[in-house]
PDB file of C-alpha atoms and ligand atoms in Angstrom:
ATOM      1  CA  UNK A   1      14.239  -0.649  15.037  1.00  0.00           C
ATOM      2  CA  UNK A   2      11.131  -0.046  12.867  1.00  0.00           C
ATOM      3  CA  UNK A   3       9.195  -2.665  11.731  1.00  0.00           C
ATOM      4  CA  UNK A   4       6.147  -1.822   9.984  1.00  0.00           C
ATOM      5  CA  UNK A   5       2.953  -3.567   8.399  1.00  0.00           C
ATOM      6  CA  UNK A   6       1.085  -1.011   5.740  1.00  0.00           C
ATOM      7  CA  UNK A   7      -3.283  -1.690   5.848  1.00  0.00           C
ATOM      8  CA  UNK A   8      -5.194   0.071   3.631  1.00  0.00           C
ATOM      9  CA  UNK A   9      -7.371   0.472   0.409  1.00  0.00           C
ATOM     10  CA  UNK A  10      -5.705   0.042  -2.911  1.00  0.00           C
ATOM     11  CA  UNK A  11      -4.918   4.154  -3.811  1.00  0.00           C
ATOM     12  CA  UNK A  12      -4.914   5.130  -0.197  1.00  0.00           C
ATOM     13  CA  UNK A  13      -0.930   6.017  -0.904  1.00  0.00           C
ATOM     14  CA  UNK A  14       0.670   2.855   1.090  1.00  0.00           C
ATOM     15  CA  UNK A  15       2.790   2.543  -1.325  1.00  0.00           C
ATOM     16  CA  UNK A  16       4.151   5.833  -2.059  1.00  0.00           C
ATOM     17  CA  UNK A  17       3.754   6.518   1.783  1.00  0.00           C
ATOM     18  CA  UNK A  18       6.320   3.208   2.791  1.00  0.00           C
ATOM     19  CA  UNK A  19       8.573   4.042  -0.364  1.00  0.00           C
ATOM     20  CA  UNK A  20       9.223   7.537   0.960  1.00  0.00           C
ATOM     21  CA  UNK A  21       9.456   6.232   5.263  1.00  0.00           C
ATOM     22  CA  UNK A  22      11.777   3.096   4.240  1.00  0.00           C
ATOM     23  CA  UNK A  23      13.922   5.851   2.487  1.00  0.00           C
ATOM     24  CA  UNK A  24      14.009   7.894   5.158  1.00  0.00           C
ATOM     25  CA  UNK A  25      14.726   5.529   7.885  1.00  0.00           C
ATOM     26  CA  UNK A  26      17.236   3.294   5.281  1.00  0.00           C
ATOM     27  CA  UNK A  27      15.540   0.485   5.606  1.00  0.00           C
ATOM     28  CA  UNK A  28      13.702  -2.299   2.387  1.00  0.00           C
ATOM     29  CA  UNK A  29      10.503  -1.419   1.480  1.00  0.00           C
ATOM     30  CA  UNK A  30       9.216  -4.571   0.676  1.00  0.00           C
ATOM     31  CA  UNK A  31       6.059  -4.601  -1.621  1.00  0.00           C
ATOM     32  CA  UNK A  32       4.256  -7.839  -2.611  1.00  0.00           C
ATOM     33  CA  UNK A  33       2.327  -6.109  -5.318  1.00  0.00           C
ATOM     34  CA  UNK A  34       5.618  -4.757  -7.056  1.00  0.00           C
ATOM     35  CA  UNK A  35       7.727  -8.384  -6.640  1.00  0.00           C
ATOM     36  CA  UNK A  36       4.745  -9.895  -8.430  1.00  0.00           C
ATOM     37  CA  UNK A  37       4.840  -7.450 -10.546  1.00  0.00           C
ATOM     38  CA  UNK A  38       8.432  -7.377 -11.296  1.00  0.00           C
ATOM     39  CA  UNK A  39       8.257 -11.741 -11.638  1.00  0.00           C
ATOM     40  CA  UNK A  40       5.466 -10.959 -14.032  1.00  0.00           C
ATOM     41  CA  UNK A  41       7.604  -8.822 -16.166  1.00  0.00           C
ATOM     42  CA  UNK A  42      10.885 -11.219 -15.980  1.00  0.00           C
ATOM     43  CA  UNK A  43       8.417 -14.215 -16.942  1.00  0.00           C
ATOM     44  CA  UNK A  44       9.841 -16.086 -13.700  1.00  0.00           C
ATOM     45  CA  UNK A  45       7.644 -18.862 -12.831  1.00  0.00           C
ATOM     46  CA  UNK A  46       5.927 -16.804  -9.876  1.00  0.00           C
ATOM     47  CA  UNK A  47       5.448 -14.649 -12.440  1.00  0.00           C
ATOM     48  CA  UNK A  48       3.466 -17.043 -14.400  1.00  0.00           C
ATOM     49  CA  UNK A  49       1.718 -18.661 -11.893  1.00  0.00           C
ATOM     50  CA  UNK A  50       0.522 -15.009 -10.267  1.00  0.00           C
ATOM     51  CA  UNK A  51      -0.415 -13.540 -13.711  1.00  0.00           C
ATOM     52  CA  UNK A  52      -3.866 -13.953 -14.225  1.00  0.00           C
ATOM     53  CA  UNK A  53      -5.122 -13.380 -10.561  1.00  0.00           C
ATOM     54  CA  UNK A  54      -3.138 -10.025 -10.712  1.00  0.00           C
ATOM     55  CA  UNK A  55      -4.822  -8.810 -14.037  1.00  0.00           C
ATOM     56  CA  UNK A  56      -8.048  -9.605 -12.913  1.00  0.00           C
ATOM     57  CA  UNK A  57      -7.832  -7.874  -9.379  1.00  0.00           C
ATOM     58  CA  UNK A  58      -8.155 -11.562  -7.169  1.00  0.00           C
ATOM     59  CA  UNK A  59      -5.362 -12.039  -4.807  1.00  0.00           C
ATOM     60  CA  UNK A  60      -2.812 -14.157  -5.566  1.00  0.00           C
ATOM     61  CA  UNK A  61      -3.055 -17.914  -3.702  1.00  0.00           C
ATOM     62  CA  UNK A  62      -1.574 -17.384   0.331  1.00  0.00           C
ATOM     63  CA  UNK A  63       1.155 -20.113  -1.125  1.00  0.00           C
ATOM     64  CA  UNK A  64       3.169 -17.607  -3.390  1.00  0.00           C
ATOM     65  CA  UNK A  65       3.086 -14.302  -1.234  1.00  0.00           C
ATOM     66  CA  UNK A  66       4.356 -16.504   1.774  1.00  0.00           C
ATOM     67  CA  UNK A  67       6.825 -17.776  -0.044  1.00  0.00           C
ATOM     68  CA  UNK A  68       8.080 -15.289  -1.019  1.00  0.00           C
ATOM     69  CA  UNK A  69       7.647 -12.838   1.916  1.00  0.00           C
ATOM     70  CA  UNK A  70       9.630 -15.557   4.098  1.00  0.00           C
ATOM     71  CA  UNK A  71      12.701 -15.560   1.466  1.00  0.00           C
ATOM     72  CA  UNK A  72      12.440 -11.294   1.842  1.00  0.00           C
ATOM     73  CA  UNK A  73      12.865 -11.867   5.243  1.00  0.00           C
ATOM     74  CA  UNK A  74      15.332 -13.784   5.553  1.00  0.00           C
ATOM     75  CA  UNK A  75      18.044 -11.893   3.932  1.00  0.00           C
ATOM     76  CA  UNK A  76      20.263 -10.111   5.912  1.00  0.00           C
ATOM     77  CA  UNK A  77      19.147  -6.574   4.879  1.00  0.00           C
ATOM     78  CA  UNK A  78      16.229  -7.098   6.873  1.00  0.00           C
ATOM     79  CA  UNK A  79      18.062  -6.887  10.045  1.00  0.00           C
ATOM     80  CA  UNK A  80      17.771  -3.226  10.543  1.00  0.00           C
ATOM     81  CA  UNK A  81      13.983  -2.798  10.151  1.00  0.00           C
ATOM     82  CA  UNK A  82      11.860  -3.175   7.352  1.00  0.00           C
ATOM     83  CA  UNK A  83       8.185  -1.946   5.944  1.00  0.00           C
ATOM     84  CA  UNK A  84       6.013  -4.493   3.993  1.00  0.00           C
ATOM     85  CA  UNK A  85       3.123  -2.877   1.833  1.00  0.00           C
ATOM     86  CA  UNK A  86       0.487  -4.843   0.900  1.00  0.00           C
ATOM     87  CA  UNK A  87       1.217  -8.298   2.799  1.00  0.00           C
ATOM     88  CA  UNK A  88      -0.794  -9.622   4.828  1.00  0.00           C
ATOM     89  CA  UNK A  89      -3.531  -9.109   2.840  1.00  0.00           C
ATOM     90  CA  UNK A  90      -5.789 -11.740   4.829  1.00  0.00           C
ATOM     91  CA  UNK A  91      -6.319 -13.293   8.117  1.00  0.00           C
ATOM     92  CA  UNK A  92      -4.361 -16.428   6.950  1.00  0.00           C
ATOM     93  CA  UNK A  93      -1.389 -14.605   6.112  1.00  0.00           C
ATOM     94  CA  UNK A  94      -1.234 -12.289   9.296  1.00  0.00           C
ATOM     95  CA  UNK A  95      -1.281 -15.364  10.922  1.00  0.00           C
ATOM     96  CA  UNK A  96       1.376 -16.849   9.043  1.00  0.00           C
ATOM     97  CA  UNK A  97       3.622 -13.663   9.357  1.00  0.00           C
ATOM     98  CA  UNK A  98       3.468 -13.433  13.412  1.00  0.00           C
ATOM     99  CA  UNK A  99       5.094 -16.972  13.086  1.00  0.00           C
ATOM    100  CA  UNK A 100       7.047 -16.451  11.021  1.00  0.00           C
ATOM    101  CA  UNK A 101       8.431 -13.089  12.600  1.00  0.00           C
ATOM    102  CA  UNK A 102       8.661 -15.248  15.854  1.00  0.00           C
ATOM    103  CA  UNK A 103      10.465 -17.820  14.488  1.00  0.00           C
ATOM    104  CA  UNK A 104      13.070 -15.314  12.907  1.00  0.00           C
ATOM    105  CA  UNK A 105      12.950 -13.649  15.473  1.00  0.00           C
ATOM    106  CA  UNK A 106      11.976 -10.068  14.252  1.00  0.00           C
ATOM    107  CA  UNK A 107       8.748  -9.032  16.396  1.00  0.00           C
ATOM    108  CA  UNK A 108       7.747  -5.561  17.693  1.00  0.00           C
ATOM    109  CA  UNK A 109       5.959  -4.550  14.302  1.00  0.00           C
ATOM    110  CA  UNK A 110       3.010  -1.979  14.444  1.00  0.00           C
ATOM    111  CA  UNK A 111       0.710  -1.704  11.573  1.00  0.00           C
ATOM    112  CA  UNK A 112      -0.766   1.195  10.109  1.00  0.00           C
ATOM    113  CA  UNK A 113      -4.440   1.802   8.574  1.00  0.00           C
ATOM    114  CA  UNK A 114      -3.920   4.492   5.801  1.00  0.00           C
ATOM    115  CA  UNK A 115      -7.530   4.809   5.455  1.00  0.00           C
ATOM    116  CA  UNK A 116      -9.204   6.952   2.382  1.00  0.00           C
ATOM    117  CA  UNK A 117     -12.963   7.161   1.290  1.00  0.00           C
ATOM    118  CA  UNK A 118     -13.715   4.949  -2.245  1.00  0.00           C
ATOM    119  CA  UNK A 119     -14.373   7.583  -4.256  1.00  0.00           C
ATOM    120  CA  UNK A 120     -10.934   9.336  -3.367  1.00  0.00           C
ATOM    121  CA  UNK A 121      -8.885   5.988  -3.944  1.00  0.00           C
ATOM    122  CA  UNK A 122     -10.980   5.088  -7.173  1.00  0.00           C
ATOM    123  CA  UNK A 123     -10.290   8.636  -8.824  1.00  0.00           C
ATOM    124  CA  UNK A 124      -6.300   8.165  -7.532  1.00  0.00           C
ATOM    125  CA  UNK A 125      -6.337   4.769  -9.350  1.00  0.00           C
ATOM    126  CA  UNK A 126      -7.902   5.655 -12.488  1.00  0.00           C
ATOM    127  CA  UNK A 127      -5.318   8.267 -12.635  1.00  0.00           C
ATOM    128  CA  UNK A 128      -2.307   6.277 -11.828  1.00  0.00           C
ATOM    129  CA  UNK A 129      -3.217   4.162 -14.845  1.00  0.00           C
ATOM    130  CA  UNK A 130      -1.327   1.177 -13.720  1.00  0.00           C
ATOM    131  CA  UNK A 131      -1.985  -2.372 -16.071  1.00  0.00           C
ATOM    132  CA  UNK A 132      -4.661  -3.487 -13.184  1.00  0.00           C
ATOM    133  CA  UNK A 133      -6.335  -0.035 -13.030  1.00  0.00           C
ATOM    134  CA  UNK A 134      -9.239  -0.347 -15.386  1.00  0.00           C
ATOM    135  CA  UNK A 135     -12.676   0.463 -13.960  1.00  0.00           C
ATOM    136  CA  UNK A 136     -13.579  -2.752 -13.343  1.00  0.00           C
ATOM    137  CA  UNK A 137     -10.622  -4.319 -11.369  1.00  0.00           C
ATOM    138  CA  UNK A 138     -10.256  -1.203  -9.676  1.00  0.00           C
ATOM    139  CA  UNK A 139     -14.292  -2.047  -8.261  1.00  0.00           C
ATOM    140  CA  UNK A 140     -13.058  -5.990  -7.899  1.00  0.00           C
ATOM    141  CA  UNK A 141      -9.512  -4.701  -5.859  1.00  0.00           C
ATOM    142  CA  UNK A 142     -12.218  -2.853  -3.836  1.00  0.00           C
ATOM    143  CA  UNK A 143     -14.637  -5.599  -3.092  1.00  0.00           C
ATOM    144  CA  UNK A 144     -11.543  -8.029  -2.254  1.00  0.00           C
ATOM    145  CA  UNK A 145     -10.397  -5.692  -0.136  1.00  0.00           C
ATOM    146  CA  UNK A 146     -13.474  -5.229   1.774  1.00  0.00           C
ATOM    147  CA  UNK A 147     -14.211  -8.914   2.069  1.00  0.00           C
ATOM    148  CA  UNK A 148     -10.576  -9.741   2.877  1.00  0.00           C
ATOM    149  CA  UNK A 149      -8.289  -7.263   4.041  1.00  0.00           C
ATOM    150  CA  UNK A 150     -10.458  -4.797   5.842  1.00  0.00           C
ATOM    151  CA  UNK A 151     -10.891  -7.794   8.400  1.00  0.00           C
ATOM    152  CA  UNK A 152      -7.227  -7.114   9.383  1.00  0.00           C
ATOM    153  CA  UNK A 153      -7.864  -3.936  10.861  1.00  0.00           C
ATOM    154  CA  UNK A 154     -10.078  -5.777  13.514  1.00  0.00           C
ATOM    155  CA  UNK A 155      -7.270  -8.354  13.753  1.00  0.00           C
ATOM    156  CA  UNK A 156      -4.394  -5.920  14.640  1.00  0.00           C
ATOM    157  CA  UNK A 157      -7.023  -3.574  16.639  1.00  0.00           C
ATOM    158  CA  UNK A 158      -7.914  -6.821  18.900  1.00  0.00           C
ATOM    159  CA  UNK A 159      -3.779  -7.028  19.329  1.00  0.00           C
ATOM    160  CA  UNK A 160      -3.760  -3.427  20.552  1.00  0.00           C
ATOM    161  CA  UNK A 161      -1.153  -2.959  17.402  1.00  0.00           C
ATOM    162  CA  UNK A 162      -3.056  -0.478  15.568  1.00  0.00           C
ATOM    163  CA  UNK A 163      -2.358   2.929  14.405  1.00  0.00           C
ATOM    164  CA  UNK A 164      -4.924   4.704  11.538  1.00  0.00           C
ATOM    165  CA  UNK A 165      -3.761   7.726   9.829  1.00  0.00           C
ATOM    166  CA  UNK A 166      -6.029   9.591   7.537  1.00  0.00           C
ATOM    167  CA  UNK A 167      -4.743   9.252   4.087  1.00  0.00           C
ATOM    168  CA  UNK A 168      -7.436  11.781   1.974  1.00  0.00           C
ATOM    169  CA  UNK A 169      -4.879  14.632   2.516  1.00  0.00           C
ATOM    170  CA  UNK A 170      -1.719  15.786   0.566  1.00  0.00           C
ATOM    171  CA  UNK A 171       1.271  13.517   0.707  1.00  0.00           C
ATOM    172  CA  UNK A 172       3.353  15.952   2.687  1.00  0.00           C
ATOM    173  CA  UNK A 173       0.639  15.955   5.154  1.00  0.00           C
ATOM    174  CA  UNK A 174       0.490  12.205   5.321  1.00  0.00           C
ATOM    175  CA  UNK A 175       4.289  11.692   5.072  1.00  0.00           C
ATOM    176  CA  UNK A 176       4.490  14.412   8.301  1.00  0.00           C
ATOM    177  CA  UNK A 177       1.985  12.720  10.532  1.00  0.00           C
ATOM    178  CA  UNK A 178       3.550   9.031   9.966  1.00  0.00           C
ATOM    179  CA  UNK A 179       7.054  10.393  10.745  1.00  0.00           C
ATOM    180  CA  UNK A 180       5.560  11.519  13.753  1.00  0.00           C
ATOM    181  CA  UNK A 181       3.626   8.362  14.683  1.00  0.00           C
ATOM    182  CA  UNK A 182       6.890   6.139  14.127  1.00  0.00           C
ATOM    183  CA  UNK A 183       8.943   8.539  15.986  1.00  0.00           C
ATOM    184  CA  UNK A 184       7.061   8.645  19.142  1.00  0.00           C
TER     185      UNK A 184
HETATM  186  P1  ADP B 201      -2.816  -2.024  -4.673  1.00  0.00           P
HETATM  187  O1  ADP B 201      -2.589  -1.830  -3.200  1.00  0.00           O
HETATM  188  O2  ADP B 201      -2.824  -0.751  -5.424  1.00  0.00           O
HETATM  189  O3  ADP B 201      -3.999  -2.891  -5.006  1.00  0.00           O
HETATM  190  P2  ADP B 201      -0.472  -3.821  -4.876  1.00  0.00           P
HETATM  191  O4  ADP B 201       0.689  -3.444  -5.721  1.00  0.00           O
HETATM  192  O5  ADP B 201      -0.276  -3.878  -3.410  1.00  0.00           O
HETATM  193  O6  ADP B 201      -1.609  -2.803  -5.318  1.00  0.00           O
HETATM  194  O7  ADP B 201      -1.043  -5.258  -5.330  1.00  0.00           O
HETATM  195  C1  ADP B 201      -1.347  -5.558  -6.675  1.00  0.00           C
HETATM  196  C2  ADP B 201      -1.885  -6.977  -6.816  1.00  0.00           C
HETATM  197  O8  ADP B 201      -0.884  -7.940  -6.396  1.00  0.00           O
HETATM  198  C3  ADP B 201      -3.102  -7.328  -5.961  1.00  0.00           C
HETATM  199  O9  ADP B 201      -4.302  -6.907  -6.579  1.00  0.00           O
HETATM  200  C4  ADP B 201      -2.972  -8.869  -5.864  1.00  0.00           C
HETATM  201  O10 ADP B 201      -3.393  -9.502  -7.049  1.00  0.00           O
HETATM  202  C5  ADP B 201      -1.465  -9.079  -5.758  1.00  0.00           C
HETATM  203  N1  ADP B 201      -0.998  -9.135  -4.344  1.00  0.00           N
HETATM  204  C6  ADP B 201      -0.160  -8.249  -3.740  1.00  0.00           C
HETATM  205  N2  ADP B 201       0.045  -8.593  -2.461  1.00  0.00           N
HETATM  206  C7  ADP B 201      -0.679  -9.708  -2.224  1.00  0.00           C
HETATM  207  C8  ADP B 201      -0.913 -10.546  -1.096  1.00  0.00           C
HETATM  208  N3  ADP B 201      -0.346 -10.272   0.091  1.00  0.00           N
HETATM  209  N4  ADP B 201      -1.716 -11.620  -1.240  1.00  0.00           N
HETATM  210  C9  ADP B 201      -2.300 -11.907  -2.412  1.00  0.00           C
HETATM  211  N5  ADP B 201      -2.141 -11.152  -3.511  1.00  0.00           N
HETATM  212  C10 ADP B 201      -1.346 -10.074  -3.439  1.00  0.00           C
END
């Protein structure tokens, strides 16, 4: 059973890194970042309400992810594992998730620091070319990361339920040494 939180800056590969492992091990990849996305595209009303703090690089309020993270998880595809990319993103919602995963009784997740310097993951992003990868929310994803997520690593650390992984090499370098770590 693999259960798996993804840490890390925006453009340290999380994403691609969980797309390619949840393949692998046939299990969701569940990203916050692309539901919002996706509601932001279909005009759903968490699409409209998650909109502007999305465009402008703020996270969304801890309201709408949990929502929303709690209906993921309770579908029954979840059942045989599952990797979540970019939730939590804060001390509030790691909090919320480990009750949550108690109550639905799905515990035993590690997380994983894909770490990357900021000039590596700002050059990535400005590349990728995404809507929210401008200069400037590219900086303010940084800064929120710092101030919010970053924390997390201490969080999980303190819980003896971290692994980092050093995400400024290729993919197939990256992809090999998580296989490895989730394997063992
Ligand atoms: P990246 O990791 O490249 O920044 P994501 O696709 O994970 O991109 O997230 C894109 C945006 O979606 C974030 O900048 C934020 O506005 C919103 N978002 C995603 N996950 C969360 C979350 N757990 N809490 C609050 N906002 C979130």
């Amino acid at each position: 059973m693999t259960r798996l939180i993804f840490l890390g800056p925006p453009g340290s590969g999380k994403g691609t890194q969980s797309q390619i492992l949840a393949e692998n091990l046939n299990i969701p990849h569940i990203s916050t970042g692309e539901i919002l996305r996706q509601a932001m595209k279909d005009q759903t009303s968490l699409g409209i309400k998650a909109q502007s703090y999305v465009n402008s690089g703020d996270l969304v309020p801890d309201q709408l992810v949990q929502d929303l993270v709690e209906e993921r998880l309770n579908q029954p595809d979840v059942k045989s594992g599952w990797i979540l990319d970019g939730f939590p993103r804060k001390v509030t919602q790691a909090v919320f998730l480990e009750k949550l995963l108690a109550e639905i009784n799905q515990g035993g997740e590690r997380a994983i620091n894909l770490d990357a310097p900021d000039d590596v993951v700002v050059a990535r992003l400005l590349d990728r070319g995404r809507k929210d990868d401008t200069e400037e929310v590219i900086r303010h994803r940084l800064e929120v990361y710092r101030s919010d997520t970053a924390p997390l690593i201490d969080y999980y650390r303190d819980r003896q339920n971290l692994l980092t992984v050093n995400g400024d090499r290729s993919q197939e370098e990256v992809t090999h040494d998580l296989r490895h770590i989730i394997t063992s």
